[in-house]
XYZ file of C-alpha atoms in Angstrom:
785
model
C -109.124 71.395 47.340
C -106.770 68.607 46.183
C -103.547 69.775 44.550
C -101.661 67.981 41.827
C -97.938 67.332 41.840
C -97.093 70.404 39.728
C -99.371 72.676 41.695
C -97.904 71.369 44.936
C -94.398 72.187 43.743
C -95.442 75.741 42.818
C -97.025 76.105 46.208
C -93.780 75.104 47.891
C -91.853 77.595 45.802
C -94.197 80.414 46.855
C -93.713 79.480 50.512
C -89.919 79.463 50.094
C -90.016 82.841 48.352
C -92.077 84.251 51.174
C -89.588 82.985 53.737
C -86.705 84.546 51.807
C -88.407 87.921 51.689
C -89.110 87.682 55.374
C -85.428 86.933 55.988
C -84.342 90.009 54.084
C -86.748 92.157 56.012
C -85.313 90.868 59.222
C -81.817 91.684 57.957
C -82.743 95.264 57.228
C -84.506 95.645 60.546
C -81.496 94.394 62.509
C -79.067 97.041 61.354
C -79.298 98.825 64.657
C -77.915 95.722 66.451
C -74.838 95.311 64.221
C -71.284 95.454 65.468
C -69.274 98.670 64.931
C -66.884 98.862 61.984
C -63.474 100.509 62.430
C -61.827 102.195 59.501
C -58.393 103.873 59.781
C -58.399 107.647 59.686
C -62.002 107.925 60.600
C -64.077 108.043 63.730
C -65.865 104.990 64.934
C -69.124 104.301 63.108
C -71.804 101.676 63.239
C -71.802 98.674 60.914
C -74.164 99.661 58.156
C -75.562 96.188 56.878
C -76.081 92.628 58.037
C -78.110 89.730 56.511
C -79.141 86.244 57.413
C -78.801 83.140 55.269
C -80.722 82.931 52.003
C -82.871 80.036 50.754
C -83.399 78.933 47.206
C -85.458 76.061 45.837
C -83.656 73.254 44.028
C -84.549 72.014 40.614
C -85.832 75.397 39.414
C -86.913 74.872 35.780
C -87.769 78.485 34.774
C -86.189 80.326 31.852
C -85.220 83.445 33.870
C -82.571 83.521 36.600
C -83.997 82.636 39.967
C -84.114 85.493 42.432
C -82.256 84.606 45.622
C -82.158 87.821 47.689
C -80.977 91.430 47.919
C -77.983 93.108 49.559
C -78.385 96.744 50.712
C -76.408 99.111 52.862
C -77.573 102.397 54.429
C -74.461 103.948 52.943
C -76.064 103.436 49.568
C -78.067 106.632 48.827
C -79.309 105.283 45.560
C -77.081 107.638 43.562
C -74.975 104.831 42.089
C -71.854 105.576 44.108
C -71.885 102.158 45.747
C -71.327 98.895 43.966
C -71.733 95.380 45.314
C -69.404 92.468 44.590
C -69.798 88.721 45.333
C -67.127 86.056 45.854
C -66.946 82.487 47.168
C -68.506 79.190 46.101
C -70.391 79.489 42.839
C -69.860 83.245 42.523
C -70.188 84.406 38.914
C -70.699 80.800 37.707
C -73.897 80.000 39.595
C -74.737 83.136 41.493
C -74.565 86.680 40.077
C -75.180 90.020 41.786
C -76.371 93.281 40.347
C -73.574 95.638 41.432
C -75.928 98.598 41.476
C -78.945 97.167 43.282
C -77.366 94.217 45.171
C -79.915 91.734 43.808
C -78.614 88.109 43.785
C -79.850 85.591 41.171
C -79.086 81.917 40.490
C -78.315 81.280 36.828
C -78.257 77.435 36.914
C -80.494 74.638 38.125
C -79.474 73.634 41.634
C -79.586 70.129 43.150
C -79.525 69.781 46.892
C -78.370 66.166 46.644
C -75.219 67.375 44.864
C -74.543 70.360 47.208
C -76.821 71.419 50.057
C -75.445 74.969 50.611
C -72.969 77.507 49.267
C -70.793 79.841 51.319
C -70.230 83.284 49.724
C -68.697 86.602 50.691
C -70.278 90.004 49.905
C -68.741 93.492 49.991
C -69.879 97.065 49.272
C -67.271 99.270 47.483
C -67.058 102.915 46.632
C -67.445 103.038 42.902
C -64.984 105.911 42.485
C -62.235 104.811 44.827
C -62.995 101.098 44.667
C -62.507 100.994 48.406
C -64.783 99.054 50.717
C -67.343 101.111 52.473
C -68.488 98.088 54.438
C -66.386 95.232 55.823
C -66.556 91.985 53.856
C -69.097 89.651 55.340
C -69.854 85.934 54.776
C -73.286 84.472 54.211
C -74.788 81.095 53.264
C -77.236 80.182 50.535
C -79.043 76.981 51.468
C -80.700 74.869 48.788
C -84.253 74.196 49.771
C -85.138 70.476 49.252
C -88.070 69.263 47.206
C -89.206 65.634 46.779
C -87.277 64.761 43.662
C -85.709 61.376 44.645
C -87.519 58.071 44.921
C -86.549 55.475 47.537
C -83.979 52.892 46.357
C -83.117 49.384 47.610
C -79.352 49.405 47.490
C -79.013 45.730 48.549
C -81.699 44.288 46.301
C -82.730 41.938 44.910
C -82.902 39.787 48.030
C -82.839 36.037 48.601
C -83.912 34.434 51.845
C -85.007 31.142 53.320
C -87.474 30.080 55.930
C -88.271 26.567 57.206
C -91.406 25.030 55.864
C -94.311 24.655 58.262
C -93.221 27.800 60.110
C -95.897 29.545 62.216
C -97.451 32.840 61.157
C -95.262 35.845 61.887
C -91.942 34.061 61.460
C -89.378 36.627 60.357
C -87.907 35.944 56.909
C -85.706 38.921 56.004
C -85.555 42.711 56.404
C -85.383 44.996 53.381
C -84.161 48.593 53.554
C -84.740 51.470 51.119
C -82.904 54.806 51.206
C -84.135 58.245 49.976
C -81.623 60.891 48.916
C -83.965 63.782 49.894
C -83.458 65.833 53.078
C -84.771 63.826 56.041
C -84.933 66.979 58.202
C -87.246 68.865 55.923
C -90.767 67.694 55.355
C -91.705 64.089 54.534
C -89.652 63.716 51.406
C -87.401 61.034 52.989
C -89.947 59.337 55.216
C -90.472 55.873 53.671
C -93.125 53.231 54.260
C -93.067 49.622 52.907
C -95.801 47.564 51.319
C -96.009 44.215 49.509
C -97.180 44.230 45.914
C -96.688 40.504 45.143
C -96.509 37.521 47.477
C -99.769 37.741 49.329
C -101.330 36.026 51.137
C -98.229 33.988 51.990
C -96.060 36.834 53.305
C -96.432 40.319 54.770
C -94.097 43.253 55.418
C -93.829 45.660 58.330
C -94.566 49.189 56.893
C -91.979 51.043 58.957
C -89.175 48.452 59.430
C -89.365 46.507 56.180
C -89.301 43.121 57.965
C -90.914 40.391 55.858
C -92.825 37.742 57.790
C -94.836 34.645 57.020
C -98.565 35.259 56.742
C -99.898 31.711 56.320
C -99.304 28.620 58.476
C -98.234 25.145 57.250
C -96.560 26.191 54.041
C -95.308 22.880 52.613
C -92.015 22.725 50.738
C -93.108 19.524 48.995
C -96.081 21.478 47.517
C -94.180 24.651 46.602
C -90.652 25.417 47.640
C -90.058 28.949 46.294
C -91.908 32.271 46.280
C -91.188 35.570 44.513
C -92.150 38.732 46.441
C -92.266 42.332 45.184
C -91.772 44.943 47.944
C -92.476 48.671 47.450
C -90.960 51.589 49.392
C -92.795 54.963 49.082
C -91.799 58.366 50.511
C -94.050 61.179 51.748
C -95.214 58.642 54.357
C -97.020 56.789 51.611
C -99.274 59.746 50.717
C -100.392 60.551 47.231
C -97.760 62.345 45.242
C -94.922 60.487 46.933
C -92.237 58.708 44.920
C -91.700 54.937 45.195
C -89.211 52.175 44.380
C -89.508 48.376 44.313
C -87.325 45.322 44.798
C -87.766 41.551 44.499
C -87.322 39.031 47.285
C -86.940 35.303 46.497
C -88.010 33.240 49.493
C -87.126 29.530 49.541
C -88.758 27.135 51.941
C -86.105 24.965 53.545
C -86.823 21.325 54.292
C -87.785 19.901 57.662
C -88.377 16.259 58.451
C -92.154 16.351 58.174
C -92.615 13.334 55.868
C -92.185 9.735 57.040
C -90.607 7.080 54.765
C -92.971 4.881 52.792
C -92.294 1.696 50.796
C -93.868 1.838 47.339
C -94.932 -1.810 47.669
C -96.131 -3.927 50.541
C -94.130 -6.980 49.432
C -91.181 -7.908 47.204
C -89.965 -11.217 45.799
C -86.486 -12.122 44.513
C -85.013 -15.337 43.089
C -81.388 -16.209 43.840
C -79.315 -19.300 42.913
C -78.071 -21.419 45.763
C -74.506 -21.088 44.429
C -74.431 -17.350 45.138
C -71.289 -16.624 47.185
C -71.372 -15.206 50.689
C -71.484 -11.362 50.845
C -73.197 -11.196 47.439
C -76.051 -8.722 46.951
C -79.465 -10.372 46.820
C -81.701 -7.310 46.366
C -81.980 -3.554 46.743
C -85.119 -1.955 48.173
C -85.839 1.708 48.878
C -88.450 3.534 50.914
C -89.590 6.822 49.394
C -89.243 10.021 51.431
C -90.420 13.394 50.145
C -87.848 15.154 52.295
C -84.326 15.862 51.120
C -80.806 15.859 52.540
C -80.311 14.717 56.098
C -84.077 14.572 56.620
C -84.282 11.752 54.061
C -81.506 9.567 55.510
C -82.719 6.048 56.204
C -82.020 3.158 58.520
C -83.067 -0.370 57.533
C -83.287 -3.465 59.705
C -84.751 -6.948 59.549
C -87.368 -7.091 62.297
C -88.819 -10.517 61.653
C -88.638 -13.582 59.411
C -86.902 -16.931 59.066
C -83.737 -15.567 57.471
C -82.367 -13.484 60.320
C -79.077 -15.365 60.437
C -78.834 -15.956 56.697
C -79.280 -12.411 55.401
C -78.432 -8.920 56.563
C -79.405 -5.469 55.325
C -77.342 -2.286 55.175
C -77.899 1.186 53.772
C -76.252 2.729 50.732
C -75.184 6.211 51.882
C -75.453 7.649 48.386
C -78.824 6.305 47.267
C -80.410 5.566 50.687
C -81.280 2.081 49.451
C -81.443 -0.988 51.640
C -78.963 -3.613 50.394
C -79.776 -7.231 51.287
C -76.702 -9.516 51.266
C -75.987 -13.173 52.095
C -74.284 -14.066 55.359
C -74.229 -17.847 54.982
C -74.236 -20.294 52.088
C -77.620 -21.121 50.621
C -78.694 -24.731 50.155
C -81.702 -25.495 48.012
C -81.895 -29.028 49.395
C -82.093 -27.683 52.954
C -84.442 -24.702 52.436
C -86.060 -23.359 49.274
C -87.314 -19.931 50.428
C -86.957 -17.273 53.113
C -89.296 -14.495 54.269
C -87.989 -11.259 55.772
C -89.864 -8.343 57.301
C -87.867 -5.165 56.834
C -88.423 -1.805 58.506
C -87.268 1.578 57.173
C -87.093 4.600 59.492
C -85.721 8.123 59.331
C -82.376 8.450 60.970
C -83.269 11.746 62.688
C -86.969 12.377 63.377
C -88.315 15.856 64.208
C -90.340 15.659 67.435
C -92.564 18.527 66.261
C -94.109 16.282 63.617
C -94.349 12.999 65.461
C -98.055 13.676 65.875
C -98.444 13.195 62.129
C -97.776 9.474 62.581
C -94.867 7.020 62.943
C -91.813 7.971 60.919
C -91.181 4.366 59.785
C -92.635 1.780 57.442
C -92.339 -1.978 56.915
C -92.458 -4.313 53.936
C -92.128 -8.048 53.313
C -89.330 -9.533 51.189
C -89.560 -13.137 49.994
C -86.377 -14.774 48.697
C -86.738 -17.895 46.530
C -83.668 -20.175 46.399
C -83.112 -21.736 42.969
C -81.530 -25.143 42.574
C -78.252 -25.378 40.642
C -76.011 -28.321 39.845
C -73.384 -28.070 42.563
C -70.006 -29.779 42.663
C -69.383 -32.549 45.197
C -68.783 -31.423 48.747
C -66.192 -33.009 51.043
C -67.209 -33.982 54.528
C -64.318 -31.942 55.947
C -62.534 -28.880 54.557
C -59.147 -30.333 55.622
C -58.041 -33.913 56.247
C -54.952 -34.198 58.499
C -53.166 -37.534 58.138
C -49.950 -39.070 59.469
C -47.734 -41.801 58.088
C -44.343 -43.150 59.085
C -41.528 -42.634 56.663
C -40.787 -46.345 57.025
C -44.197 -47.344 55.651
C -44.222 -49.674 52.698
C -45.386 -48.704 49.214
C -49.098 -49.365 48.852
C -49.971 -48.952 52.526
C -53.175 -47.084 53.352
C -52.748 -43.594 54.814
C -56.347 -42.440 55.145
C -59.682 -41.901 53.423
C -61.526 -38.839 52.144
C -65.257 -38.679 51.482
C -67.370 -36.395 49.305
C -70.991 -36.458 48.157
C -73.166 -34.757 45.594
C -75.317 -32.214 47.474
C -77.961 -32.182 44.725
C -81.106 -34.245 44.906
C -79.802 -36.500 42.130
C -76.964 -37.641 44.448
C -74.689 -38.573 41.558
C -71.790 -40.988 42.314
C -68.420 -39.338 42.941
C -65.012 -40.269 41.560
C -61.754 -39.182 43.214
C -58.376 -38.145 41.859
C -55.284 -36.291 43.070
C -54.364 -32.929 41.603
C -50.892 -33.786 40.373
C -49.847 -30.149 40.496
C -49.814 -30.636 44.268
C -48.072 -34.049 44.066
C -45.489 -33.646 41.331
C -43.360 -36.588 42.520
C -46.448 -38.859 42.660
C -45.844 -40.061 46.196
C -49.510 -40.948 46.705
C -52.405 -42.653 44.946
C -56.126 -42.531 45.608
C -58.797 -45.070 44.842
C -61.210 -43.449 42.391
C -64.286 -45.021 43.974
C -63.558 -45.277 47.684
C -61.273 -42.240 48.254
C -58.618 -44.348 50.029
C -55.173 -42.698 49.854
C -52.121 -45.001 49.669
C -48.379 -44.508 49.267
C -46.946 -44.838 45.767
C -43.272 -44.233 46.623
C -40.983 -44.512 49.585
C -41.227 -41.475 51.841
C -38.408 -39.514 53.428
C -39.225 -37.102 56.193
C -35.862 -35.359 55.823
C -36.714 -34.538 52.213
C -40.276 -33.364 52.805
C -41.859 -33.489 56.247
C -45.403 -32.448 55.198
C -47.217 -33.126 51.925
C -50.156 -30.857 51.148
C -52.177 -32.400 48.351
C -55.496 -31.516 46.761
C -58.050 -34.253 46.106
C -60.546 -33.705 43.294
C -64.050 -35.143 43.488
C -66.148 -35.068 40.304
C -69.649 -36.178 39.532
C -69.900 -39.267 37.391
C -72.875 -37.877 35.481
C -71.394 -34.387 35.043
C -67.576 -34.408 35.166
C -67.482 -30.634 34.857
C -68.700 -30.380 38.456
C -65.505 -30.787 40.477
C -65.113 -30.323 44.209
C -61.806 -29.872 45.983
C -60.671 -31.283 49.285
C -57.377 -30.635 51.026
C -55.226 -33.264 52.708
C -52.185 -32.542 54.909
C -50.017 -35.655 55.269
C -47.386 -35.424 57.990
C -44.419 -37.819 57.687
C -43.466 -39.335 61.043
C -39.782 -39.620 61.736
C -37.799 -42.828 62.266
C -34.145 -43.102 63.164
C -32.758 -43.620 59.650
C -29.911 -41.113 59.644
C -26.584 -41.598 61.429
C -25.012 -38.680 63.302
C -22.096 -36.823 61.769
C -19.791 -33.920 62.490
C -21.613 -30.628 62.802
C -19.047 -28.981 60.534
C -15.726 -29.541 58.798
C -13.246 -28.977 61.578
C -9.788 -27.542 60.933
C -7.898 -28.794 63.957
C -4.318 -27.819 64.717
C -1.861 -28.847 67.404
C 1.134 -26.765 68.353
C 4.576 -28.255 68.373
C 4.969 -27.001 71.928
C 1.616 -28.412 73.108
C 1.569 -29.976 76.567
C -0.050 -33.328 77.471
C -3.742 -33.056 78.402
C -4.246 -29.843 76.434
C -7.665 -29.444 74.689
C -7.046 -28.739 71.023
C -10.616 -29.113 69.641
C -14.225 -29.296 70.805
C -16.512 -31.185 68.459
C -20.282 -31.687 68.199
C -22.598 -33.704 65.987
C -25.835 -33.272 64.031
C -28.503 -35.721 62.978
C -31.136 -35.156 60.273
C -33.649 -37.072 62.330
C -35.843 -35.334 64.886
C -36.589 -37.633 67.835
C -39.405 -36.579 70.106
C -37.114 -36.440 73.143
C -34.319 -34.608 71.383
C -30.883 -35.763 70.339
C -28.365 -37.472 72.564
C -24.968 -38.311 71.054
C -22.155 -40.471 72.437
C -18.528 -39.907 71.326
C -15.563 -42.308 71.501
C -12.455 -43.255 69.593
C -12.580 -46.253 67.329
C -10.985 -49.492 68.500
C -7.949 -48.929 66.287
C -7.400 -45.441 67.664
C -7.984 -46.216 71.326
C -4.385 -47.093 72.068
C -2.761 -44.267 70.118
C -0.163 -42.261 72.058
C -0.928 -38.887 70.522
C -4.523 -37.902 71.248
C -7.428 -38.858 73.469
C -11.209 -38.029 73.462
C -13.418 -36.954 76.344
C -17.231 -37.159 76.000
C -18.684 -34.062 77.684
C -22.182 -35.669 78.002
C -23.775 -32.581 76.438
C -23.616 -33.697 72.809
C -20.058 -32.416 72.574
C -16.608 -34.003 73.007
C -13.121 -32.612 73.593
C -9.920 -33.735 71.848
C -6.856 -33.701 74.127
C -3.154 -34.310 73.572
C -1.444 -37.250 75.284
C 2.122 -36.133 74.863
C 4.299 -33.225 73.868
C 7.075 -32.915 71.373
C 5.085 -32.878 68.106
C 7.396 -32.170 65.135
C 6.360 -31.237 61.661
C 9.508 -32.753 60.208
C 8.499 -36.114 61.645
C 4.712 -35.990 60.907
C 2.728 -32.954 59.834
C -0.789 -34.454 59.751
C -2.612 -36.897 62.080
C -5.926 -38.585 61.302
C -8.098 -39.400 64.322
C -11.188 -41.640 63.698
C -14.094 -40.764 66.031
C -17.081 -43.018 66.618
C -20.486 -41.227 67.143
C -23.664 -43.029 68.273
C -27.183 -41.499 68.573
C -29.922 -42.397 71.049
C -32.456 -43.630 68.534
C -34.172 -46.992 68.551
C -32.429 -48.736 67.031
C -29.412 -46.513 67.447
C -27.246 -45.566 64.475
C -23.573 -44.742 64.453
C -20.929 -43.370 62.124
C -17.181 -42.976 62.081
C -15.879 -39.494 61.271
C -12.215 -38.699 60.768
C -10.759 -35.611 62.370
C -7.713 -34.193 60.576
C -5.134 -32.656 62.925
C -2.253 -30.593 61.553
C 0.965 -29.870 63.410
C 1.769 -26.153 63.343
C 4.374 -23.743 64.592
C 2.719 -21.509 67.198
C 3.654 -18.336 68.991
C 3.823 -17.861 72.729
C 0.040 -17.432 72.937
C -0.586 -20.762 71.207
C -1.725 -19.186 67.919
C -0.648 -21.164 64.850
C 1.786 -19.304 62.613
C 2.562 -21.831 59.882
C 1.636 -25.439 59.278
C 3.808 -25.995 56.152
C 5.999 -29.044 56.783
C 8.111 -28.555 53.618
C 9.664 -25.405 54.975
C 12.035 -27.483 57.124
C 13.445 -29.686 54.360
C 14.531 -26.900 51.970
C 18.218 -26.704 51.057
C 20.245 -24.257 53.062
C 20.238 -20.736 51.704
C 17.194 -21.276 49.370
C 14.297 -19.070 50.317
C 10.687 -19.098 49.249
C 11.239 -16.131 46.940
C 13.966 -18.012 45.132
C 11.668 -20.987 44.614
C 9.000 -18.725 43.129
C 11.555 -17.221 40.722
C 12.702 -20.657 39.582
C 9.119 -21.744 39.027
C 8.431 -18.635 36.936
C 11.464 -19.311 34.745
C 10.387 -22.912 34.126
C 6.905 -21.787 33.123
C 8.354 -19.169 30.729
C 10.529 -21.808 29.038
C 7.565 -24.117 28.597
C 5.533 -21.351 26.965
C 8.371 -20.539 24.536
C 8.760 -24.189 23.544
C 5.039 -24.499 22.864
C 5.095 -21.341 20.713
C 8.047 -22.623 18.646
C 6.374 -25.972 18.008
C 3.148 -24.268 17.029
C 4.898 -21.909 14.606
C 6.764 -24.785 12.943
C 3.655 -26.798 12.418
C 1.867 -23.839 10.925
C 4.773 -22.879 8.655
C 3.696 -24.849 5.624
C 2.763 -24.334 2.028
C -0.764 -22.938 1.725
C -3.401 -25.549 1.126
C -5.053 -23.515 -1.617
C -3.266 -22.835 -4.911
C -2.223 -19.346 -5.843
C -4.381 -17.621 -8.351
C -1.792 -18.070 -11.142
C -1.189 -21.709 -10.270
C -4.809 -22.664 -9.677
C -5.680 -25.003 -12.494
C -9.390 -25.561 -12.718
C -11.555 -27.357 -15.165
C -13.189 -25.364 -17.927
C -16.927 -25.473 -18.051
C -18.122 -26.478 -21.520
C -21.698 -25.658 -22.380
C -23.729 -27.970 -24.573
C -27.020 -27.032 -26.123
C -28.204 -30.606 -26.194
C -31.378 -30.777 -24.074
C -32.510 -33.969 -22.438
C -36.027 -35.283 -22.296
C -36.508 -34.829 -18.596
C -36.163 -37.166 -15.665
C -38.295 -39.885 -17.188
C -36.555 -39.834 -20.576
C -34.167 -42.830 -20.508
C -33.752 -43.289 -24.231
C -32.710 -39.847 -25.437
C -29.345 -40.253 -23.745
C -27.246 -43.337 -23.128
C -26.906 -43.558 -19.350
C -24.296 -46.303 -19.681
C -21.775 -43.728 -20.785
C -22.125 -42.006 -17.437
C -22.029 -45.203 -15.421
C -18.819 -46.470 -17.095
C -16.549 -44.333 -14.990
C -14.748 -47.043 -13.046
C -11.101 -46.221 -13.303
C -8.072 -46.337 -11.063
C -5.808 -43.382 -11.332
C -2.161 -44.461 -11.334
C -0.760 -41.173 -10.298
C -2.011 -40.269 -6.874
C -1.407 -36.732 -5.799
C -3.003 -34.822 -2.945
C -5.107 -31.873 -4.039
C -5.094 -30.332 -0.590
C -1.258 -30.041 -0.597
C 0.275 -27.770 -3.191
C 2.325 -29.924 -5.594
C 5.156 -28.826 -7.788
C 3.978 -27.666 -11.207
C 4.821 -30.434 -13.631
C 3.805 -30.918 -17.208
C 2.962 -34.561 -17.196
C 1.521 -36.597 -19.933
C -2.097 -37.619 -19.796
C -2.444 -40.270 -17.108
C -3.506 -43.732 -18.100
C -6.584 -45.347 -16.747
C -7.508 -48.935 -16.156
C -11.026 -50.052 -16.609
C -12.804 -51.685 -13.769
C -15.822 -53.752 -14.643
C -17.647 -52.619 -11.513
C -19.692 -49.498 -10.794
C -18.081 -48.988 -7.380
C -15.142 -47.017 -8.764
C -16.176 -43.770 -7.206
C -16.680 -45.279 -3.765
C -13.272 -46.989 -3.930
C -11.691 -43.804 -5.203
C -12.964 -41.794 -2.269
C -11.956 -44.481 0.233
C -8.420 -44.529 -1.177
C -8.181 -40.754 -0.883
C -9.425 -40.968 2.649
C -6.750 -43.559 3.536
C -4.041 -41.389 2.006
C -5.207 -38.453 4.081
C -5.243 -40.554 7.244
C -1.688 -41.910 6.853
C -0.126 -38.788 5.396
C 1.964 -37.146 8.169
C 1.867 -33.843 6.323
C -1.904 -33.684 6.197
C -3.367 -30.781 8.139
C -4.760 -31.681 11.577
C -8.089 -30.118 10.710
C -10.972 -30.900 8.435
C -10.474 -29.700 4.884
C -12.440 -29.768 1.678
C -10.623 -31.790 -0.987
C -11.649 -31.406 -4.613
C -11.020 -34.290 -6.990
C -10.959 -33.764 -10.786
C -11.589 -37.413 -11.499
C -14.049 -37.831 -14.360
C -14.132 -41.561 -14.772
C -13.581 -43.415 -18.053
C -15.536 -44.992 -20.837
C -16.628 -41.726 -22.484
C -16.587 -41.750 -26.283
C -15.451 -38.139 -26.231
C -12.844 -39.090 -23.671
C -11.818 -36.349 -21.262
C -13.066 -32.854 -21.918
C -10.736 -31.392 -19.354
C -8.086 -28.963 -20.444
C -5.946 -29.500 -17.390
C -3.414 -31.513 -19.391
C -3.739 -29.518 -22.592
C -0.760 -27.368 -21.809
C 1.570 -30.332 -21.442
C 4.579 -30.227 -23.743
C 4.131 -33.908 -24.473
C 0.618 -33.463 -25.837
C 0.334 -34.595 -29.427
C -2.890 -32.755 -30.137
C -2.698 -29.766 -32.483
C -4.886 -26.794 -31.775
C -3.673 -24.549 -34.584
C -7.035 -24.860 -36.281
C -8.590 -22.703 -33.548
C -7.108 -19.590 -35.135
C -9.212 -20.306 -38.241
C -12.460 -20.186 -36.299
C -12.592 -16.470 -36.001
C -12.002 -13.789 -33.394
C -14.254 -15.489 -30.804
C -11.693 -18.342 -30.498
C -8.595 -16.177 -30.639
C -7.999 -16.514 -26.922
C -8.066 -20.307 -27.083
C -5.788 -20.295 -30.104
C -3.285 -18.149 -28.244
C -3.406 -20.455 -25.216
C -3.152 -23.786 -27.023
C -1.293 -22.897 -30.204
C 2.082 -24.352 -31.194
C 3.931 -21.308 -30.060
C 5.323 -22.006 -26.615
C 5.560 -18.338 -25.951
C 1.783 -17.973 -26.205
C 1.331 -19.976 -23.029
C 2.148 -17.054 -20.768
C 1.238 -14.199 -23.158
């Protein structure tokens, strides 16, 4: 008869209850084997009650308290004089005891997974005296396990990897489920594993939980990931057992099981012949279904006619083959190239070599396109030599260039003047012959590096460049001279034959065999009695004294002319003068002073005194210059004071002219008739004394040059006037000319006391003319009012 889950649980409870009752019976039957109990004041007696441990089922769901067991002592006569008490874990809260009968009940649902057993203490007391009639004894209530916990995967979900193409039975990963039930009681914690999803690719060991491959040749390129569902079931997998599941994600890792393959059997690329060296011509790639290191490629050119012209390398990022140029292309020489290129895996797996070769080849054809190229020189560098003595117009050398295109256009030559700024050279535009245009000097510039331009006649934009290095050959055109400016001294106590100076020479020329100089005194200096010269034959010479007794008072400086000849062909010479000063020296021959004037000073006058006298003279000169400057500047100011500044009044007329072209509305002759000579000539740039002079008279001049003559006369007066300022000044002249019908409109002379004009009528013109009436009225006092 097959039991259900509920019936099975009830059956287990009945078995547990039976075992508990059997335990109590054993406790009652074992009283005769109990230890004696000693109580003070009494005779020794036997221990009256003993019990074993009690069992109680967990997860009891009934409404009444669950009966656990019964305590009984032979002292208890059933008359109610004995009471039982319970203490320890869960006493009163979980477990209660009937103090009259000793029956123990559990009042709450128990869970073995929370606490597997409880330790309690029981005691029988006299109800009247409340004294123990039995010694306190300890017992254990064990919670009997039932299958109430399903297996759990504490580490799930799982991820794992296995190489593709693995053989059957290859271990992938181990899964583990745990069951909280008691493993020592029944089959509640005995787990078996099974696979619910993932077949037929994988399997699982029922007892260990190890997942293994179940199919051979699983290909990552076909499917790279699988999701498995693993079940763990307790009760050894029997019906009624509890189960739990977890997921396992299995990824197939890549192996090198796919060879590289070119998508096409041939490729073709067009490139211009002007493409520079190291430029990329093409990129090709072989496809490989593998990934990572298993897809790394190696490319090489295995055959073809462009082995030395092209090379191929691999791009580490894209695994492409990059074809680049190694040499210049020339359409006129070769129009196409064919390359056979092989691609292979860098690291092949020997397990899969039986599948075929792990390499592939393809053909690449490169077509060279013609472009209009600039002229090409026959040599990248033309070294030339020319003597610096060569004449202007002499030929130095020739350069040659040609058009590499099939058209073979004529070439014209020129010199890049940025490389020949001084224009030392010329080139024939047609022949490329280089000639000198100026005299050359090796000492100025020993090597001239110039650039020659060659351009096509039909297409001047195509320009080629050639480089010429012209070395200037040396000739002996520079005379030797002293190597430095020598400061030679001779001591007054020098002895005859003493070396006072060692000299050497330099020459700007550079003879091939090196310099060789010859030293001697000039003919005029050969017979001098003071100094002699010795040629040391090593491009140096020594100056020696011929006598002693040099005196600064007699002669402080000697000039010795020295003749120097080089070894050139023809040889050149020069005369250099060596200046020798006579000095006072100490005992070691070190010059102390070479000042000859120190010996001719008056007695008692020291150098400090001379410096003081010189300072006084300079101070006096400065004072004299200051006094002269102050006197010259102490003059009347050139500009009139504000009160004394007499200026012309500006009179406004409302008479409008007819414009620049109107010559009839106004008589221009009145303006041109201004030729007068002023009798009274006063300088306006020097302040005059204020005088009230009568109106000056004017003399008519029949010429229109009056203004020019007037200015020239003023200029002459300024030039000859000793009181004129020594600087440029602006002089204002109030000369108006003559011939005007209205005569002078100036009021400069209106305030003169000799004026016969009466301005009293201005006071009758109203308040607007009151100021003029006050200024020019008859009352003299109104002049300064």
